[in-house]
Coordinates of C-alpha atoms in Angstrom, one line a residue:
X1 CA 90.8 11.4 110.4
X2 CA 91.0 12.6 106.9
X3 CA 88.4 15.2 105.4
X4 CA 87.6 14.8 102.0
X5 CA 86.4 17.9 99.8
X6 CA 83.7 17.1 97.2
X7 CA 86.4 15.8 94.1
X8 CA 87.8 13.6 96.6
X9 CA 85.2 12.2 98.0
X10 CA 83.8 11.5 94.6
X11 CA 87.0 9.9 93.7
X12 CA 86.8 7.5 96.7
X13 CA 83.1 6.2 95.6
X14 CA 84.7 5.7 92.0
X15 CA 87.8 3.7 93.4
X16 CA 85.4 1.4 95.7
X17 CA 82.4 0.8 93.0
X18 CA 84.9 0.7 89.8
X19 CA 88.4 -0.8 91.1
X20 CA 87.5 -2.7 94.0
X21 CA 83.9 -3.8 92.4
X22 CA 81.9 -3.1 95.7
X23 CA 78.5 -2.5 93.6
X24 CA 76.8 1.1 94.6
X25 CA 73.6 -0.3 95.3
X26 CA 75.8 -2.1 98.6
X27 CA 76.7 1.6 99.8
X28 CA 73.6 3.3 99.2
X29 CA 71.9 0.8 101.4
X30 CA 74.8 1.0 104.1
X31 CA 74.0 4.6 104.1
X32 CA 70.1 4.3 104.1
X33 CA 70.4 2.0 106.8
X34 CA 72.5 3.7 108.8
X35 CA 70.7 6.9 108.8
X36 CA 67.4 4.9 109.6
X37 CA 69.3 3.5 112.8
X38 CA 70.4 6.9 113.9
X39 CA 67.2 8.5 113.9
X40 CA 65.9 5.8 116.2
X41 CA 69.1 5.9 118.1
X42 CA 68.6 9.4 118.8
X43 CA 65.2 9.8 118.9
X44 CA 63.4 7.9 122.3
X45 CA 59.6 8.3 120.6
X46 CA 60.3 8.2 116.7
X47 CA 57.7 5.6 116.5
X48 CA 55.2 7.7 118.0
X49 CA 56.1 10.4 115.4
X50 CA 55.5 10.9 111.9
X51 CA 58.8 10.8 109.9
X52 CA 59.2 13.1 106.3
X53 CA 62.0 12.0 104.2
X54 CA 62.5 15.3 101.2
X55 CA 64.1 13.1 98.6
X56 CA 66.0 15.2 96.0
X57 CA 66.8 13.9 92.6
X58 CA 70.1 12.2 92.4
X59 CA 72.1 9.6 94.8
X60 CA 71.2 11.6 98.1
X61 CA 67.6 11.3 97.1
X62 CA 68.5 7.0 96.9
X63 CA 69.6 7.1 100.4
X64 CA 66.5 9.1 101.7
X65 CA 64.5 6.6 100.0
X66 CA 66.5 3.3 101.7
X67 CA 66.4 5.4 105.2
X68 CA 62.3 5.9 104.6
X69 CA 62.5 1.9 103.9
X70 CA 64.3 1.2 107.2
X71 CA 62.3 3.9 109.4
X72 CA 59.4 2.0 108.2
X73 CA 60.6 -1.5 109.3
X74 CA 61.7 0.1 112.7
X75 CA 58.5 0.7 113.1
X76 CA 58.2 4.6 112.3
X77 CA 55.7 6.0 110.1
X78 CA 57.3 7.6 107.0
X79 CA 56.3 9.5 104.1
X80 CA 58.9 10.7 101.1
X81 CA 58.5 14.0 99.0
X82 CA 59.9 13.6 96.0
X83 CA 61.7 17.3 95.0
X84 CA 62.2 18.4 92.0
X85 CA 62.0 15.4 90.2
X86 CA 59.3 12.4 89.5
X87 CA 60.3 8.8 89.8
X88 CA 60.3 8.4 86.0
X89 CA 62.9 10.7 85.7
X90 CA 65.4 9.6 88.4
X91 CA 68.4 7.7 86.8
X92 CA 70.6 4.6 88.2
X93 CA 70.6 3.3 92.1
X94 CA 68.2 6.0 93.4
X95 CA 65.9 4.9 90.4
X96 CA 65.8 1.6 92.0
X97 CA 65.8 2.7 96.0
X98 CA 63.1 5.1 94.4
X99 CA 61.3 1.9 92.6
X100 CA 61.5 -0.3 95.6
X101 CA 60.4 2.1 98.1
X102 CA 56.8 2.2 95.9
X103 CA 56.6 -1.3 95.4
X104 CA 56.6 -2.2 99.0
X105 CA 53.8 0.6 99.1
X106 CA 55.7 3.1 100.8
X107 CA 53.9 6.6 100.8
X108 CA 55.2 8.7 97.7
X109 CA 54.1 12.3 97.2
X110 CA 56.2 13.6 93.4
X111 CA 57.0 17.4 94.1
X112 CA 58.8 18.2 90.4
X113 CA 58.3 21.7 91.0
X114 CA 56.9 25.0 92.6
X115 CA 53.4 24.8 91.7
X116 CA 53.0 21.7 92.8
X117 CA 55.1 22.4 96.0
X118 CA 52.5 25.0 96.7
X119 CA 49.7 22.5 96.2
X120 CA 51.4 20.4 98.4
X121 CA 50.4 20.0 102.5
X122 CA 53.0 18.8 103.6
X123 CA 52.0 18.5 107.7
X124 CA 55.4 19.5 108.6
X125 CA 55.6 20.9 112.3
X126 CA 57.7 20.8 115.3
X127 CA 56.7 16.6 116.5
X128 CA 57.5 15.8 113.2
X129 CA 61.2 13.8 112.1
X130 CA 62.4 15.0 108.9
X131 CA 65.3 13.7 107.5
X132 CA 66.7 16.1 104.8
X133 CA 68.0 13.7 101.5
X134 CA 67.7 16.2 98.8
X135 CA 71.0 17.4 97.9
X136 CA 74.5 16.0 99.2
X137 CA 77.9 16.9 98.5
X138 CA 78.2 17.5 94.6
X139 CA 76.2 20.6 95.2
X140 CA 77.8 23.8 94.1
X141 CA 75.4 26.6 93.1
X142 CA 72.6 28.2 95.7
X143 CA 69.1 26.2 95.8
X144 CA 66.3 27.9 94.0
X145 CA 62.5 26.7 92.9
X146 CA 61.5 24.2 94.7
X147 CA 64.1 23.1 96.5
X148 CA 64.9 26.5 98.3
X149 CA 60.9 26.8 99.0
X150 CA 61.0 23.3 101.0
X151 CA 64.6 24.4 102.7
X152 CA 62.5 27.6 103.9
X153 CA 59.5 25.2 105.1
X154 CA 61.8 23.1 107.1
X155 CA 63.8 25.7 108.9
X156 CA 60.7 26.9 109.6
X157 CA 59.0 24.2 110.8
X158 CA 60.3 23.7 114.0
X159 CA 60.7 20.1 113.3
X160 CA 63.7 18.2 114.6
X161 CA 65.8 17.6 111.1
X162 CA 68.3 15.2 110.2
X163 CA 70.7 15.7 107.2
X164 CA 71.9 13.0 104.8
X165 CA 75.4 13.2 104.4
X166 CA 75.2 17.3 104.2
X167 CA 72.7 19.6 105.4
X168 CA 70.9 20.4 101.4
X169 CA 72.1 23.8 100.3
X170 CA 75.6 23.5 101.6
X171 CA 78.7 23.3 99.2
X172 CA 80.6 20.3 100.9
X173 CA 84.1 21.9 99.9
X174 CA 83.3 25.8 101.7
X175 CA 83.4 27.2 104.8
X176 CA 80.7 30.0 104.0
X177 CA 76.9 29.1 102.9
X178 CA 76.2 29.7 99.2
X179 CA 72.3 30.2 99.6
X180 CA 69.5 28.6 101.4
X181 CA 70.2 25.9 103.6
X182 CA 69.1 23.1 105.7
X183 CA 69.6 23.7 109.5
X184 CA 69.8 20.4 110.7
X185 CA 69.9 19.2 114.4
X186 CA 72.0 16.0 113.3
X187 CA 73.9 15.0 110.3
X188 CA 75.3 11.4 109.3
X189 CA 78.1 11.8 106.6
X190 CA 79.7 8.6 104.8
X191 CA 83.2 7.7 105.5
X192 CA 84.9 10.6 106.2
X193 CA 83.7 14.4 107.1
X194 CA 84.0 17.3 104.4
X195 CA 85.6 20.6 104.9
X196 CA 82.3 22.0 105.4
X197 CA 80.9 19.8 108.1
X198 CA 84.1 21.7 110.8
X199 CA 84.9 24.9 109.0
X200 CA 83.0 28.4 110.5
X201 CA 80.6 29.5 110.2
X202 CA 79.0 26.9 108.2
X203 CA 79.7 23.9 110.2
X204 CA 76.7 25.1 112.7
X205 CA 74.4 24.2 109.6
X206 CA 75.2 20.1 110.7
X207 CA 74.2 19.9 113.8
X208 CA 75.6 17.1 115.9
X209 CA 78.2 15.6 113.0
X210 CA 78.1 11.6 113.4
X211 CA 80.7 9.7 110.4
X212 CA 79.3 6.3 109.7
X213 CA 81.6 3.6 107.4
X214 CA 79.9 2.6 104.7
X215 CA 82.3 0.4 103.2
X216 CA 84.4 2.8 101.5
X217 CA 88.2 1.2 102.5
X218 CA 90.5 3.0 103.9
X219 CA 93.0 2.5 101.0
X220 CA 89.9 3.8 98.6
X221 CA 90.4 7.3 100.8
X222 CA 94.2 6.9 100.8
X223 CA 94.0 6.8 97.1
X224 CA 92.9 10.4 96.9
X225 CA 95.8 12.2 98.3
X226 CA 94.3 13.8 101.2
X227 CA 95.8 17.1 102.5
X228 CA 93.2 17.9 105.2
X229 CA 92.5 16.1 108.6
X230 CA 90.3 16.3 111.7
X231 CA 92.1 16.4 114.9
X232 CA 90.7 13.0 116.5
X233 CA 92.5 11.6 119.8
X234 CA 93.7 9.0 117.9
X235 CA 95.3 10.8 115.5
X236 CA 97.5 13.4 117.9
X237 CA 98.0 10.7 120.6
X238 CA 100.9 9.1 118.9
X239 CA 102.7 12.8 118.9
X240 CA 102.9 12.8 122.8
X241 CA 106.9 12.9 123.5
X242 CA 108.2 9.6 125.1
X243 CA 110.5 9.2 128.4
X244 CA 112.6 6.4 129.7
X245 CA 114.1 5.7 132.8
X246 CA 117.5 6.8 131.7
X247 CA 116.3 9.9 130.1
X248 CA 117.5 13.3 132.1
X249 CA 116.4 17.2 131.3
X250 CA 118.9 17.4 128.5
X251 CA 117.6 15.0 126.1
X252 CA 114.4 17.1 126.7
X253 CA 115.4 20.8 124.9
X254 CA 116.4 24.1 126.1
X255 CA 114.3 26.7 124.7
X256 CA 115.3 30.2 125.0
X257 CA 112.2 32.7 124.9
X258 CA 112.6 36.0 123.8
X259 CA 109.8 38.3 125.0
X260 CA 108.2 41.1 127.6
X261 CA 108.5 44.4 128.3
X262 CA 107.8 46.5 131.4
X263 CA 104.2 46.2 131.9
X264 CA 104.2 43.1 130.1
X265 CA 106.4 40.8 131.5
X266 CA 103.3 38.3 132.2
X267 CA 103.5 37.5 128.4
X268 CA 106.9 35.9 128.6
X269 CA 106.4 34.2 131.9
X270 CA 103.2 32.5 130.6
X271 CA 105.0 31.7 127.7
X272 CA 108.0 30.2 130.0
X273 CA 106.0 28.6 132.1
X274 CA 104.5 26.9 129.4
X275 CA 107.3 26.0 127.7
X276 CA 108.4 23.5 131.0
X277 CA 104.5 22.2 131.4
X278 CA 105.1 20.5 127.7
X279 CA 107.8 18.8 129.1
X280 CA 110.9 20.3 128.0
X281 CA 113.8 19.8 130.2
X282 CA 115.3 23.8 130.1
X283 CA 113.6 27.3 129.6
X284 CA 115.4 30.5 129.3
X285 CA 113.4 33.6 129.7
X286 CA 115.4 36.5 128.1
X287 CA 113.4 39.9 128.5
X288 CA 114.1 43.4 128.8
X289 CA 116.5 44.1 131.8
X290 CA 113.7 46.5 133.9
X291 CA 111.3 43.2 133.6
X292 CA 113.6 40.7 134.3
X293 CA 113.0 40.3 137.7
X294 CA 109.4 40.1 137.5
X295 CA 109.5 37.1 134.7
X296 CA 111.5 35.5 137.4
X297 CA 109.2 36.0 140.3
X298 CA 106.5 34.0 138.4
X299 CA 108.6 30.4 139.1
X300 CA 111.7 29.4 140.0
X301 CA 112.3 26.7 138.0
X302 CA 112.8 29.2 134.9
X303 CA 116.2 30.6 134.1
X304 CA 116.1 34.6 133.1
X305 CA 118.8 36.6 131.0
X306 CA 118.4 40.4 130.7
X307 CA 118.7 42.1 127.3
X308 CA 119.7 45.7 126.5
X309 CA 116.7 47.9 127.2
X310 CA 115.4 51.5 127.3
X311 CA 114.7 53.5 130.5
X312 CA 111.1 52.7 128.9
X313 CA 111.8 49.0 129.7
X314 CA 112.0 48.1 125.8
X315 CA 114.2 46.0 124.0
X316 CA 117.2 48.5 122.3
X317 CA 119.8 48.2 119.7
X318 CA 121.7 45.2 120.0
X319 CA 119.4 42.8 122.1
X320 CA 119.3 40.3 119.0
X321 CA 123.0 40.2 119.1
X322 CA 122.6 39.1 123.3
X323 CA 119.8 36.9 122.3
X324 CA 122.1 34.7 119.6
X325 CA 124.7 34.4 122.6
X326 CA 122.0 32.7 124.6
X327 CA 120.4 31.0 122.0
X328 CA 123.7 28.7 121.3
X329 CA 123.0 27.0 124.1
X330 CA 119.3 26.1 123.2
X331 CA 117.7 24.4 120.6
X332 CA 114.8 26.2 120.0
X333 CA 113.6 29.9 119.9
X334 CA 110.0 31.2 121.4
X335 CA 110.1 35.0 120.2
X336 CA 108.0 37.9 120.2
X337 CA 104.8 38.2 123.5
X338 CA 104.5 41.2 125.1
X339 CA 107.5 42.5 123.3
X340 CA 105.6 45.6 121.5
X341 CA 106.1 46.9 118.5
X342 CA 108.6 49.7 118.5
X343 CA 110.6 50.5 115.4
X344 CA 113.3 49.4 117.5
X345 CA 111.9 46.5 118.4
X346 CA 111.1 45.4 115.0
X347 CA 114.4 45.7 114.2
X348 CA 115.9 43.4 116.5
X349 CA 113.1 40.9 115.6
X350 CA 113.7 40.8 112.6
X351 CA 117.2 40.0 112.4
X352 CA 116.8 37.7 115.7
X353 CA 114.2 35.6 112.5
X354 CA 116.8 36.2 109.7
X355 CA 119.9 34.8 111.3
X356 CA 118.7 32.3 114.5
X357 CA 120.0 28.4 112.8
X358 CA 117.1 27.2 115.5
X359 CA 113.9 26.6 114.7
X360 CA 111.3 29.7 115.8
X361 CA 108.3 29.8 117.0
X362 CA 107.3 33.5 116.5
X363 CA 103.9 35.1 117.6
X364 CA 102.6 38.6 118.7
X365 CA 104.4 41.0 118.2
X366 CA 106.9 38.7 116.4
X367 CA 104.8 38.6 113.5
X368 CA 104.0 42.1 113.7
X369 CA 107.0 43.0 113.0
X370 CA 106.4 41.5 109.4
X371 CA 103.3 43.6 109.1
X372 CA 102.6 43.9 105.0
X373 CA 106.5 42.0 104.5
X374 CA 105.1 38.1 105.0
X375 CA 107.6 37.3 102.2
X376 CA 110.5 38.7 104.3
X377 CA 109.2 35.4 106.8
X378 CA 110.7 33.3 103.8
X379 CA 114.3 34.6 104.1
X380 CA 115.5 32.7 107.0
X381 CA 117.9 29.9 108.0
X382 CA 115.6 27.5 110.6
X383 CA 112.5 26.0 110.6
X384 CA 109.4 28.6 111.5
X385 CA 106.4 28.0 113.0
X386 CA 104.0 31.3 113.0
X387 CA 100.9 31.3 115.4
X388 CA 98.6 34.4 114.4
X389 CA 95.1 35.5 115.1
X390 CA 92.9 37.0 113.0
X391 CA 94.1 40.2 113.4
X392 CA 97.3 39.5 112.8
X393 CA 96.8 36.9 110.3
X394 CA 94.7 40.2 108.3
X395 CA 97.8 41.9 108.5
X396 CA 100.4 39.8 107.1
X397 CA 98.1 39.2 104.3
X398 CA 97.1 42.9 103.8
X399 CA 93.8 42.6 103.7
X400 CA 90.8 42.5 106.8
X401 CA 89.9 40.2 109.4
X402 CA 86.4 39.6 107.9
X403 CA 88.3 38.4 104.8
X404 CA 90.1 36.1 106.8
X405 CA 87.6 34.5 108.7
X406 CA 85.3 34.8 105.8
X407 CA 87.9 31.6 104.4
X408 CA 90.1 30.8 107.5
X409 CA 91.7 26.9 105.5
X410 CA 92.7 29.7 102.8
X411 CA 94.2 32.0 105.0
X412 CA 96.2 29.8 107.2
X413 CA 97.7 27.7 104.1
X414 CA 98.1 31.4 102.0
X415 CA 100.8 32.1 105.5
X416 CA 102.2 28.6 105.1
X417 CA 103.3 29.0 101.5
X418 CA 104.2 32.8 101.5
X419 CA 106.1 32.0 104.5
X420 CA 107.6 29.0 103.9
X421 CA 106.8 28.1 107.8
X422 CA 104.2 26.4 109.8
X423 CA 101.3 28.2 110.2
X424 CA 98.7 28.2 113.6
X425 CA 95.7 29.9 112.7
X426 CA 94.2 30.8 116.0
X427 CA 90.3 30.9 116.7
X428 CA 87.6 28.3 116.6
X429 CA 88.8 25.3 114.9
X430 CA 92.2 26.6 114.6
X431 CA 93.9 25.5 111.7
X432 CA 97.4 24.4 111.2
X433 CA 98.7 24.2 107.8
X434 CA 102.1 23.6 106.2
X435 CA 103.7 25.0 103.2
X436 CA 103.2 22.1 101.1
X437 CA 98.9 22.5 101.6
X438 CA 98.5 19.9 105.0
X439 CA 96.6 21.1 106.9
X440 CA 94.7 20.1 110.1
X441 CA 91.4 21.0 112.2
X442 CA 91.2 21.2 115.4
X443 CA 88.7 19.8 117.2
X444 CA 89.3 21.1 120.8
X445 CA 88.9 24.5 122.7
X446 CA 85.9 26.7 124.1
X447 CA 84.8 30.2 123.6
X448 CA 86.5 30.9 127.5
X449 CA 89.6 30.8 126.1
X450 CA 89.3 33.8 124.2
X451 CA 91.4 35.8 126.7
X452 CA 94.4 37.6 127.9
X453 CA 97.5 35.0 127.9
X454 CA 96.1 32.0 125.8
X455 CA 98.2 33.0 122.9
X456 CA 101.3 32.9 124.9
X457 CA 100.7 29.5 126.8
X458 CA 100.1 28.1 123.3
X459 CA 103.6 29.8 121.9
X460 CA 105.2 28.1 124.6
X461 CA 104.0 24.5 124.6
X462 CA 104.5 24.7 121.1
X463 CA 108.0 25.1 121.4
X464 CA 108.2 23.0 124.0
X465 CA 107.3 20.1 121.5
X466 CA 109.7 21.3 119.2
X467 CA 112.4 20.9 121.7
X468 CA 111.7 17.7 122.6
X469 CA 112.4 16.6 118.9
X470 CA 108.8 16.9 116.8
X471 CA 108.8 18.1 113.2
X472 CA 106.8 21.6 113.1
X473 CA 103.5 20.7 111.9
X474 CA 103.1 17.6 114.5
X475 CA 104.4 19.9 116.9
X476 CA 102.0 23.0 116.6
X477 CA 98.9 20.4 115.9
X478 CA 99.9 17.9 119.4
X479 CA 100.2 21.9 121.0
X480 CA 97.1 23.2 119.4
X481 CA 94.9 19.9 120.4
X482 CA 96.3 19.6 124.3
X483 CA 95.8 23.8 124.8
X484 CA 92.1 23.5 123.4
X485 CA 92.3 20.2 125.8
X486 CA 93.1 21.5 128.9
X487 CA 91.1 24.3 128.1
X488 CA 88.5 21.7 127.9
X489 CA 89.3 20.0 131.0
X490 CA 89.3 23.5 133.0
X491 CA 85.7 24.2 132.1
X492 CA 84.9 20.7 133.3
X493 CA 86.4 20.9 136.6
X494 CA 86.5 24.0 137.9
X495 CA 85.8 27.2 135.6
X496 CA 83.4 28.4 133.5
X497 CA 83.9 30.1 130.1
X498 CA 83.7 33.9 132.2
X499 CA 86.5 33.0 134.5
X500 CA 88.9 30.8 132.7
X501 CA 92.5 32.3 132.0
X502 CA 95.5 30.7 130.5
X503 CA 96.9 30.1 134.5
X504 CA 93.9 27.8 134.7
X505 CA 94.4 26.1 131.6
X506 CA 97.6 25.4 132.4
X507 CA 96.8 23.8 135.6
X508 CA 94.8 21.1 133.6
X509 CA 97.5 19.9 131.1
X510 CA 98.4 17.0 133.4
X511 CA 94.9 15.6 133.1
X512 CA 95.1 16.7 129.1
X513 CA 98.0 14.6 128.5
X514 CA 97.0 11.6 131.2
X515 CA 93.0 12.0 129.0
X516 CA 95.1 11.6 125.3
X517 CA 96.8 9.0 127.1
X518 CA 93.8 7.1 128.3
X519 CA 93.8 7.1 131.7
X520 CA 90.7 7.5 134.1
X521 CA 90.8 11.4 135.4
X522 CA 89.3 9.5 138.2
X523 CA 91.8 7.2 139.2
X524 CA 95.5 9.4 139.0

């Protein structure tokens, strides 16, 4: 699904009202309605309770006043604060919503500003419903006056809160809260989310995030160019590599994996393993010759190659050289877990990334080997997916992990475009985003997977994908949605978040792929 930011979501309304002639008025009572339904959707008793709509003074105000319409012939008791504004001075379709809410004899209270607001009893309290309609996406400066004093009240309150389109106090288009703002239980947004509804740490501000059409076409969103998306089902399913009954391991890929070290050879064997759970027909596993045999002792259906070491069990001088024999009989490279971080080391990474005419996949200690160099990521001859964490994704940029997760869409598409590569931002909603600005949320994964191991099961079915014939960015996002899957699924069945580990995960991408298939769990 495609998230709009604020200018584009403005330019859809502009195509549908002013090119396809569907009059606003239509859409503002689409979007009244619809928030009147969910409330008594959602809410068993909400016509035993007392309903508050905060009306603010432009078009989010006109859909608070058709929901208080609605709630009213559903049968709920409703009353609408007017903030910051009187009737008079309202302009256009929330003029009229504004009009017709009155002259039906709905329940009016003007609150144009902080005196009055202070006048003003306003019985709010945790068994009241209020349903927050006083500023929606066009907001971009912090709340003050009386606005921010009713945002206080209602947070306050205790009082179960819906939001109209976006919690009030929220910029639609960031990831980090600009001033005071509506905590909402539930929010309805029209026709497609905005950045701010799934990006940290503001997205906890919505609630429960429910997208209701409107009648804003599909072509009306097309229309605005959108670079950013929301990983549905729907829209990875279609990734999900095909077979046929004369298909054998060869037309699956080979992918050689390049990591480990002694003491660390459970980084490349996850990372193996992984590889062959995506599907791919063949997986090499060349690691240091002392930890060799212990990648191998993990499962025999991976292949292992030893590369030139130190008694230390680290890759020496001239591994990259071994690892470009191997990798001419594969079609895609998986380098850098558990490799650490040796001068050495980043040595032979670095001219494993400069010369491989395969596609990478490079993570770990890959990318820290481009510590304060992510332009050097540019000088390559194959595709390049990268796949940092915060950490590392702070140190490629040169600057700190707060800053990065302070603006994590930034961060990841800053990587893409320095990089020229792929980029897999890891974390809560990680974020994949391509050079050209694409980028994609997704919308799978638990707090159990932050753990030893995920990293490299994701590295693996990553390139796994890539073998099998996806482009990069499909790829990484059909790897990044099935890992937060199975992940998922794990928790479900048989972990919790304290005791899930990537071989657990791992265990549960069968019923990940059969559950974006759309088979019953229940019945394979």
């Amino acid at each position: 699904m495609e998230v709009l930011d604020p200018s584009r979501m403005r330019e859809a309304d502009r195509i549908t009202i002013e090119d396809l002639k569907v009059p606003g008025l239509v859409l503002m009572e689409n979007a009244g309605r619809a928030v009147a339904e969910a409330v008594v959707r959602t809410i068993d008793d909400a016509a035993e309770r007392m309903a508050l709509v905060f009306a603010g003074p432009g078009h989010n105000g006109g859909d608070g006043f058709v929901a208080a319409r609605h709630l009213a012939r559903l049968g709920v008791s409703c009353e609408v604060l007017l903030i910051g504004a009187r009737v008079a001075s309202l302009k256009g379709d929330a003029r009229l919503m504004a009009e017709a809410w009155v002259g039906l004899g709905g329940s009016l209270i003007e609150v144009p500003d902080l005196a009055t607001w202070e006048r003003t009893d306003t019985e709010l309290g945790p068994d009241v419903l209020v349903i927050d309609a006083m500023y929606g996406t066009g907001l971009a400066r912090p709340l003050d006056g009386v606005a921010a004093a009713a945002v206080d009240a209602i947070n306050e309150s205790g009082a179960w809160v819906l939001a109209v389109d976006i919690p009030s106090g929220v910029d639609a288009g960031r990831s980090q809260p600009i001033g005071p703002s509506v905590h909402a239980d539930v929010t309805v947004t029209f026709a497609r989310p905005k950045p701010a509804h799934l990006l940290p740490p503001v997205e906890a501000l919505s609630g429960e995030l429910i997208v209701i059409d409107i009648g804003i076409p599909p072509r009306a969103v097309a229309a605005t160019k959108p670079d950013l998306y929301w990983a549905e089902e729907s829209l990875i399913a279609g990734l999900v590599p095909g077979r046929t009954p004369q298909d054998h391991k060869g037309d699956f890929g080979h992918v050689l994996v390049v990591a480990g070290s002694v003491g660390k050879a459970g980084a490349a064997a996850i990372t193996g393993w992984s590889v062959l759970q995506s599907g791919a027909g063949l997986v090499t596993v060349a690691a240091p010759g002392p930890a060799r045999a212990e990648v191998a002792s993990f499962a025999p259906e991976m292949m292992t190659e030893p590369l030139p070491s130190t008694d230390d069990g680290e890759l020496e001088r001239g591994a990259s050289l071994v690892a470009m024999e191997l990798l001419d009989g594969c079609n895609v490279l998986a380098l850098g877990p558990g490799l650490g971080q040796g001068e050495v080391i980043g040595l032979e990474i670095r001219a494993l990334v400069a010369e491989s005419d395969r596609p990478i996949v490079l993570d770990a200690d890959g990318l820290n080997a481009f510590v304060d160099d992510l332009p050097a990521l540019a000088k390559r001859r194959a595709a390049l997916i990268v796949t940092p964490h915060p950490g590392e994704a702070a140190r490629l940029l040169s600057c700190s992990p707060a800053e990065v997760q302070a603006d994590r869409l930034l961060a990841a598409r800053r990587i893409a475009q320095a990089a020229d590569a792929v980029c897999v931002l890891k974390g809560f909603r990680t974020i994949v985003a391509a050079p050209d600005g694409q980028a994609l949320i997704n919308s799978t994964g638990n707090p159990g997977m932050a753990t030893a191991g995920m990293g490299d099961a994701l590295t693996g079915l990553i390139a796994g994908y890539v073998a099998q014939g996806l482009e990069p960015f499909a790829a990484a996002s059909l790897g990044v949605y099935l890992h937060g899957l199975a992940g998922d699924i794990a928790v479900e069945e048989e972990e919790t978040f304290a005791t899930l580990n990537a071989t657990a995960l791992l265990r549960q991408l069968p019923a990940a792929l059969r559950r974006l298939a759309g088979e019953d769990l229940d019945e394979t």
